[in-house]
Short mmCIF file of C-alpha atoms in Angstrom, two decimals:
data_model
loop_
_atom_site.label_atom_id
_atom_site.label_comp_id
_atom_site.label_asym_id
_atom_site.label_seq_id
_atom_site.Cartn_x
_atom_site.Cartn_y
_atom_site.Cartn_z
CA MET A 1 65.23 -18.28 21.14
CA LYS A 2 64.31 -15.16 19.38
CA ASP A 3 61.36 -13.43 21.14
CA HIS A 4 60.26 -11.73 18.06
CA GLU A 5 59.40 -13.69 14.69
CA PRO A 6 58.37 -11.34 12.06
CA ASP A 7 57.22 -13.81 9.49
CA ALA A 8 54.56 -15.28 12.01
CA TYR A 9 52.26 -12.21 11.61
CA PRO A 10 53.17 -10.49 8.41
CA GLN A 11 52.53 -6.91 7.56
CA PRO A 12 49.36 -6.48 5.13
CA PRO A 13 50.72 -5.23 1.72
CA LYS A 14 50.71 -1.49 1.41
CA ARG A 15 49.60 -1.44 -2.23
CA THR A 16 47.24 -3.70 -3.76
CA PRO A 17 49.49 -6.46 -5.68
CA VAL A 18 49.11 -6.39 -9.28
CA ALA A 19 47.26 -9.70 -10.26
CA GLU A 20 49.24 -11.83 -12.56
CA LYS A 21 47.23 -13.59 -15.51
CA GLU A 22 47.79 -17.31 -15.33
CA THR A 23 45.52 -18.12 -18.31
CA ALA A 24 45.53 -17.14 -21.91
CA LEU A 25 41.93 -16.55 -22.01
CA PRO A 26 40.69 -12.98 -22.00
CA ASN A 27 39.36 -11.55 -18.92
CA PRO A 28 35.81 -10.82 -19.54
CA ALA A 29 35.31 -8.53 -16.32
CA LEU A 30 38.18 -6.64 -17.72
CA ILE A 31 36.77 -6.16 -21.25
CA GLY A 32 33.17 -5.53 -19.60
CA SER A 33 34.66 -2.73 -17.40
CA LYS A 34 36.69 -1.23 -20.31
CA LEU A 35 33.62 -1.08 -22.52
CA PHE A 36 31.56 0.63 -19.88
CA TYR A 37 34.47 2.99 -19.26
CA TYR A 38 34.88 4.06 -23.22
CA SER A 39 31.08 3.97 -24.11
CA VAL A 40 29.37 5.42 -20.95
CA ASP A 41 31.82 6.93 -18.45
CA LEU A 42 33.93 8.92 -20.69
CA PRO A 43 31.57 10.93 -22.59
CA VAL A 44 29.56 11.70 -19.67
CA THR A 45 32.42 13.10 -17.85
CA LYS A 46 33.62 14.96 -21.05
CA PHE A 47 30.09 16.31 -21.35
CA ARG A 48 29.87 17.39 -17.60
CA GLU A 49 33.48 19.20 -17.84
CA ILE A 50 32.35 20.92 -20.81
CA ILE A 51 29.20 22.32 -19.19
CA ASP A 52 31.04 23.13 -16.01
CA SER A 53 33.71 25.12 -17.76
CA ILE A 54 30.88 27.04 -19.51
CA ARG A 55 29.18 27.65 -16.19
CA GLY A 56 32.10 28.36 -14.35
CA ARG A 57 32.88 31.77 -16.41
CA ASN A 58 30.36 33.63 -14.34
CA LYS A 59 29.61 32.42 -10.80
CA TYR A 60 27.09 33.67 -8.50
CA TYR A 61 25.68 32.78 -5.18
CA TYR A 62 22.12 32.45 -3.35
CA TYR A 63 21.91 32.50 0.49
CA HIS A 64 19.75 31.34 3.12
CA GLN A 65 17.66 34.31 4.56
CA ASN A 66 17.96 35.04 8.39
CA PHE A 67 14.71 36.19 9.62
CA ARG A 68 14.45 38.14 13.03
CA ARG A 69 12.56 36.59 16.09
CA VAL A 70 9.39 38.67 16.69
CA PRO A 71 7.26 38.17 19.85
CA ASP A 72 5.09 34.91 19.82
CA LEU A 73 1.38 34.44 20.05
CA THR A 74 1.54 34.18 23.92
CA GLU A 75 3.24 37.42 24.14
CA CYS A 76 0.69 39.52 22.25
CA VAL A 77 -2.01 41.73 23.89
CA GLU A 78 -5.48 40.87 22.83
CA GLY A 79 -7.02 42.48 19.83
CA ASP A 80 -3.65 43.25 18.53
CA TYR A 81 -3.81 41.89 15.14
CA LEU A 82 -0.79 43.05 13.76
CA CYS A 83 1.26 40.99 16.58
CA TYR A 84 -0.94 37.96 15.52
CA TYR A 85 -0.05 38.28 12.00
CA GLU A 86 3.50 38.72 12.64
CA ALA A 87 3.43 35.64 15.18
CA GLU A 88 1.64 33.54 12.49
CA MET A 89 4.20 34.28 9.79
CA GLN A 90 6.90 33.36 12.17
CA TRP A 91 5.02 29.97 13.28
CA ARG A 92 4.60 29.42 9.54
CA ARG A 93 8.28 29.86 9.08
CA ASP A 94 9.17 27.68 12.07
CA PHE A 95 6.70 24.93 10.51
CA LYS A 96 8.60 24.67 7.29
CA VAL A 97 12.01 24.32 9.27
CA ASP A 98 10.64 21.60 11.20
CA GLN A 99 9.29 19.92 8.05
CA GLU A 100 12.85 20.32 6.58
CA ILE A 101 14.48 18.77 9.47
CA VAL A 102 12.15 15.83 9.52
CA LYS A 103 13.15 15.28 5.93
CA ILE A 104 16.66 15.53 6.65
CA MET A 105 16.60 12.77 9.50
CA GLN A 106 14.57 10.56 7.33
CA GLU A 107 17.42 11.19 4.31
CA ARG A 108 20.02 10.03 6.85
CA LEU A 109 17.91 7.05 7.77
CA ARG A 110 17.78 6.07 4.23
CA ALA A 111 21.32 6.50 3.59
CA CYS A 112 22.23 4.37 6.42
CA GLN A 113 19.85 1.73 5.19
CA THR A 114 21.14 1.81 1.87
CA ARG A 115 24.80 1.35 3.25
CA GLU A 116 24.16 -1.20 5.48
CA GLY A 117 21.88 -3.45 3.61
CA PRO A 118 20.04 -6.38 5.31
CA SER A 119 21.73 -5.74 8.63
CA TYR A 120 20.36 -2.05 9.07
CA LEU A 121 18.35 -2.80 12.45
CA GLN A 122 21.43 -3.72 14.16
CA ASN A 123 24.04 -1.13 12.50
CA CYS A 124 21.99 1.98 12.45
CA SER A 125 20.46 2.23 15.87
CA ASN A 126 21.72 5.80 16.46
CA GLU A 127 20.06 7.06 13.29
CA LEU A 128 16.94 5.09 13.94
CA LYS A 129 16.75 6.23 17.50
CA GLN A 130 17.31 9.71 16.36
CA PHE A 131 14.60 9.56 13.63
CA ASP A 132 12.09 8.10 16.17
CA GLU A 133 12.67 11.10 18.46
CA VAL A 134 12.33 13.73 15.85
CA ALA A 135 9.44 11.88 14.21
CA LYS A 136 7.66 11.72 17.88
CA ALA A 137 8.34 15.32 18.65
CA PHE A 138 6.87 16.43 15.09
CA ASP A 139 3.89 14.29 15.56
CA ALA A 140 3.23 15.74 19.27
CA ARG A 141 3.92 19.10 18.19
CA TYR A 142 1.86 19.51 14.64
CA GLY A 143 0.48 16.13 14.34
CA ASP A 144 -3.14 16.49 13.27
CA LEU A 145 -3.42 20.05 12.92
CA GLY A 146 -4.46 19.35 9.24
CA ALA A 147 -4.48 21.61 6.18
CA PHE A 148 -5.79 24.91 8.00
CA ALA A 149 -3.19 24.81 10.67
CA SER A 150 -2.58 27.92 12.37
CA GLY A 151 -0.06 29.17 15.31
CA ARG A 152 -3.56 29.60 17.28
CA ARG A 153 -4.67 25.84 16.82
CA CYS A 154 -0.91 24.72 17.40
CA LEU A 155 -1.10 26.58 20.57
CA MET A 156 -4.59 25.25 21.68
CA LYS A 157 -2.89 21.60 21.05
CA GLN A 158 -0.08 22.42 23.17
CA LYS A 159 -2.59 23.39 25.82
CA GLN A 160 -4.32 20.18 25.56
CA ARG A 161 -0.98 18.13 25.90
CA MET A 162 -0.01 20.19 29.01
CA LEU A 163 -3.60 19.54 30.57
CA GLU A 164 -3.08 15.89 29.88
CA GLN A 165 0.49 15.96 31.44
CA GLN A 166 -1.04 17.67 34.46
CA GLN A 167 -3.60 15.19 34.89
CA GLN A 168 -1.38 12.43 34.50
CA ALA A 169 0.89 13.70 37.19
CA MET B 1 -34.86 -46.65 -43.10
CA VAL B 2 -32.82 -44.84 -40.68
CA GLY B 3 -29.74 -46.78 -41.95
CA MET B 4 -30.80 -45.91 -45.54
CA SER B 5 -30.64 -42.21 -44.65
CA VAL B 6 -27.35 -42.23 -42.82
CA LEU B 7 -25.72 -44.35 -45.83
CA TRP B 8 -27.30 -41.74 -48.26
CA SER B 9 -25.82 -38.66 -46.46
CA ALA B 10 -22.35 -40.51 -46.08
CA ALA B 11 -22.45 -41.00 -49.75
CA ALA B 12 -23.27 -37.49 -50.40
CA LEU B 13 -20.56 -36.28 -48.27
CA ALA B 14 -17.99 -38.66 -49.93
CA ALA B 15 -19.24 -37.39 -53.32
CA ARG B 16 -18.57 -33.77 -52.25
CA LEU B 17 -15.17 -34.42 -50.73
CA ASN B 18 -14.05 -36.45 -53.49
CA PRO B 19 -10.45 -35.26 -54.22
CA LEU B 20 -10.63 -36.67 -57.95
CA LYS B 21 -13.26 -34.15 -58.64
CA ARG B 22 -12.33 -30.29 -59.71
CA SER B 23 -12.04 -28.05 -56.82
CA VAL B 24 -14.58 -25.32 -57.52
CA PRO B 25 -17.79 -26.70 -59.15
CA VAL B 26 -20.32 -24.43 -60.33
CA GLY B 27 -23.08 -24.63 -58.03
CA THR B 28 -21.17 -24.58 -54.93
CA LEU B 29 -21.77 -20.67 -53.89
CA LEU B 30 -25.57 -21.50 -53.56
CA SER B 31 -25.23 -24.96 -51.73
CA GLY B 32 -25.15 -24.96 -47.99
CA SER B 33 -22.35 -27.15 -47.81
CA ALA B 34 -18.70 -26.89 -46.46
CA LEU B 35 -16.58 -25.72 -49.43
CA ARG B 36 -13.17 -27.22 -49.45
CA THR B 37 -10.94 -24.24 -50.89
CA GLU B 38 -7.78 -25.40 -52.46
CA LYS B 39 -4.68 -23.62 -50.74
CA ALA B 40 -2.59 -22.68 -53.56
CA VAL B 41 1.38 -22.51 -52.70
CA VAL B 42 2.38 -19.01 -53.54
CA ARG B 43 5.41 -17.18 -52.54
CA TYR B 44 4.79 -13.27 -52.76
CA GLY B 45 8.16 -10.82 -52.99
CA SER B 46 6.11 -8.27 -51.28
CA HIS B 47 4.36 -8.38 -47.75
CA GLY B 48 1.45 -10.84 -49.00
CA LYS B 49 -1.69 -10.49 -50.62
CA ARG B 50 -3.17 -6.49 -50.14
CA MET B 51 -6.08 -6.35 -48.10
CA PHE B 52 -8.76 -3.93 -47.92
CA ILE B 53 -9.38 -3.69 -44.08
CA ILE B 54 -12.84 -2.40 -43.38
CA LYS B 55 -12.87 -0.63 -40.02
CA PRO B 56 -14.42 2.91 -39.14
CA SER B 57 -12.63 6.17 -39.94
CA ASP B 58 -9.64 7.35 -37.87
CA TYR B 59 -9.24 10.57 -39.81
CA TYR B 60 -10.85 12.71 -37.17
CA ASP B 61 -8.80 11.11 -34.33
CA ARG B 62 -5.49 11.27 -36.20
CA ARG B 63 -6.33 14.86 -37.14
CA PHE B 64 -6.93 15.90 -33.78
CA LEU B 65 -3.62 14.06 -32.24
CA HIS B 66 -1.76 15.61 -35.34
CA LEU B 67 -3.03 19.15 -34.38
CA LEU B 68 -2.62 18.65 -30.45
CA LYS B 69 1.10 17.67 -31.28
CA PHE B 70 1.71 20.68 -33.51
CA TYR B 71 0.22 23.25 -31.15
CA THR B 72 1.99 21.84 -28.43
CA LEU B 73 5.17 21.92 -29.78
CA LEU B 74 4.88 25.31 -31.43
CA THR B 75 5.77 27.01 -28.23
CA GLY B 76 6.92 23.75 -26.27
CA ILE B 77 10.21 23.62 -28.19
CA PRO B 78 11.29 27.25 -28.28
CA VAL B 79 10.51 27.18 -24.39
CA ALA B 80 12.38 23.93 -23.94
CA ILE B 81 15.33 25.18 -25.95
CA PHE B 82 15.36 28.40 -24.15
CA ILE B 83 15.42 26.52 -20.68
CA THR B 84 18.26 24.26 -21.77
CA PHE B 85 20.36 27.33 -22.82
CA VAL B 86 19.44 29.12 -19.47
CA ASN B 87 20.67 26.15 -17.56
CA VAL B 88 23.88 25.38 -19.92
CA PHE B 89 25.09 28.69 -20.38
CA ILE B 90 24.23 30.90 -17.05
CA GLY B 91 23.63 27.91 -14.67
CA GLU B 92 22.31 27.73 -11.19
CA ALA B 93 23.61 29.57 -8.59
CA GLU B 94 25.63 28.16 -5.55
CA LEU B 95 24.81 28.33 -1.87
CA ALA B 96 27.15 30.40 0.04
CA GLU B 97 27.12 32.04 3.83
CA ILE B 98 26.16 35.48 3.81
CA PRO B 99 29.31 37.78 3.93
CA GLU B 100 29.80 39.97 6.97
CA GLY B 101 28.29 43.47 6.74
CA TYR B 102 26.63 42.55 3.28
CA GLU B 103 22.91 42.56 2.89
CA PRO B 104 21.85 40.56 -0.14
CA ASP B 105 19.29 42.12 -2.32
CA TYR B 106 15.67 40.06 -2.30
CA TRP B 107 16.33 37.96 -5.24
CA GLU B 108 19.55 36.71 -4.37
CA TYR B 109 17.82 34.20 -2.16
CA TYR B 110 16.84 31.88 -4.98
CA LYS B 111 18.90 29.32 -6.75
CA HIS B 112 17.78 29.17 -10.33
CA PRO B 113 18.41 32.02 -12.65
CA ILE B 114 14.87 32.20 -14.17
CA THR B 115 13.49 32.23 -10.74
CA ARG B 116 15.83 34.85 -9.69
CA TRP B 117 14.82 36.92 -13.02
CA ILE B 118 11.08 36.58 -11.70
CA ALA B 119 11.68 37.81 -8.32
CA ARG B 120 13.81 40.49 -9.63
CA ASN B 121 11.63 41.88 -12.19
CA LEU B 122 8.02 40.87 -11.90
CA LEU B 123 7.21 40.22 -8.40
CA ASP B 124 7.80 42.67 -5.43
CA ASP B 125 9.96 42.25 -2.46
CA PRO B 126 8.55 39.80 0.25
CA ALA B 127 9.51 42.25 2.68
CA LYS B 128 7.32 44.88 0.79
CA ASP B 129 4.35 42.03 0.58
CA TYR B 130 4.67 41.75 4.42
CA GLU B 131 4.52 45.45 4.77
CA LYS B 132 1.24 45.86 2.44
CA MET B 133 -0.34 42.93 4.45
CA MET B 134 0.28 44.55 7.51
CA ALA B 135 -1.04 47.83 6.40
CA LEU B 136 -4.25 45.96 5.36
CA VAL B 137 -4.34 44.46 8.87
CA HIS B 138 -3.56 47.69 10.67
CA MET B 139 -6.59 49.30 8.61
CA GLU B 140 -9.03 46.58 9.19
CA GLN B 141 -7.96 46.73 12.89
CA GLU B 142 -8.63 50.67 13.07
CA LYS B 143 -12.17 49.89 11.57
CA ALA B 144 -13.17 47.29 14.07
CA GLN B 145 -11.88 49.53 17.05
CA MET B 146 -13.77 52.65 15.76
CA ARG B 147 -16.89 50.42 15.34
CA LEU B 148 -16.70 49.12 18.65
CA LEU B 149 -16.05 52.73 19.90
CA GLN B 150 -18.82 54.29 18.31
CA LEU B 151 -21.34 51.51 19.84
CA GLU B 152 -19.96 52.35 23.05
CA VAL B 153 -20.28 56.18 22.81
CA ARG B 154 -24.07 55.35 21.50
CA ARG B 155 -24.84 53.61 24.59
CA HIS B 156 -23.39 56.58 26.86
CA MET B 157 -25.08 59.21 24.81
CA ARG B 158 -28.56 57.58 24.88
CA GLN B 159 -28.27 56.95 28.68
CA LYS B 160 -26.89 60.14 30.00
CA GLY B 161 -28.50 62.51 27.23
CA ASP B 162 -25.96 65.06 27.79
CA GLY B 163 -23.92 64.46 24.46
CA PRO B 164 -24.58 66.16 21.17
CA TRP B 165 -26.22 62.67 19.81
CA PHE B 166 -30.12 61.73 20.35
CA GLN B 167 -30.75 65.50 20.79
CA HIS B 168 -34.08 66.32 19.22
CA GLU B 169 -35.26 69.66 18.07
CA THR B 170 -37.94 71.30 19.90
CA LEU B 171 -39.79 74.69 19.41
CA ASP B 172 -38.47 77.86 20.85
CA LYS B 173 -39.73 78.66 24.46
CA SER B 174 -40.58 82.19 23.77
CA LEU B 175 -43.17 81.26 21.54
CA ILE B 176 -45.18 79.40 23.97
CA ASP B 177 -48.50 81.22 24.81
CA TYR B 178 -49.18 81.09 28.58
CA GLU B 179 -51.93 83.36 28.31
CA PRO B 180 -54.92 80.56 28.50
CA LYS B 181 -53.33 79.56 31.96
CA ALA B 182 -51.75 83.03 32.85
CA SER B 183 -54.51 83.73 35.64
CA PRO B 184 -55.95 81.32 37.94
CA ASP B 185 -59.58 82.42 36.91
CA ASN B 186 -59.49 81.17 33.15
#
C-alpha cells in the first residue's frame, strides 16, 4: 500500500484558471466592467499621467522642521519672561504634535473598521486598545483646558493630577 | 308651500342647466347662478394658451443676482484659472527627509507653491518673528524690573535720607542772624 496518495489532497492551482463560457448569452458583468473601464477608468488614468508628466519636470521638496528643545516652564527662574515665552512656544508645538498623534490613531482605527466590516470589534482589538490609551492620555493631559490653553494651565492641571494620585495612595 | 318652493327652485335649476339651450345666454354675467362653460376641444401646436400671469416684480431681485454673479466671477474666474494652472504646471512639493548637512530655507517647509511664494516674498522668517517677539518681551521685562527697582530705591531714600532724592533746598546757614539771641540778656 502506498503511504502517500498525492490526489487525496491536491495542491491548489497556481494561477486562476480561465473560466470557460458554457452559454451563448453575453456576460453582463463583463460588459459592465468593460464599459466602466473605457468610459471612466481609462480617461482618468490618461489625464493623471499627463498631469504627472507635466509636473514631474520640475520636482522640488518640502521638509518637516526640527525644533531644538528649550528649558521647560518648570526649569525657568521666576520673573524670566523670555524663558516663559520659549517654554510656552515649545508647549504649543508639543500640543500640536499630540493632536496629530491622536488624529493618526483615529485614522488607523477608521481604516481597520473599514477593512473588517461588521466584525471590527473582534478583529481590530489592537487598534482599539491603542486608540483607547492614546485618547485617555490626551484627555488626562490636555482635557478641559479650553480655548485659552497655556503651558502654565497645563502645568497646574498636572499638579492637580499628582495631588489626586497622592491622596489616593 | 314649502314643497312648492322646492319644486320651483328645482324647476329653475333644471331650466338653467338645460343642455338643449345655448351655452352662453346674454344675462348670465350678472346672474349669480353657477355658469356652465362649455369646454371646447382645441389642440394647440404651441405650449397652450398664452397667459398673462400677474405677480410682483422680480426685476430688482434678478438684477441683484445678475450683478452679484457678474462681480464675483469678474475676479473669481481669473483667480480660478490661475490656481488651476499653478496646480497643473508647477505642482505641489513632495515630502523628503532633510539631507545631511543641508539647512533648508524657511519657505521650504511648506507644501503648496503659492504658500511657499507668500512665505518667501511677503512674510518674514518665522525665526525672525520669534526673535522680534522675544525682543519685545525683553524690553517689557526690563521696564518692569526698572519700575520695581525704582520703587525700592524710593523707599530706601525716604527712610534713610542720605541719598540724592527727597532732599529739600534750605537757606544758607551763614545768612542766619543770631544777633537777637547772641547774648543772654536780650
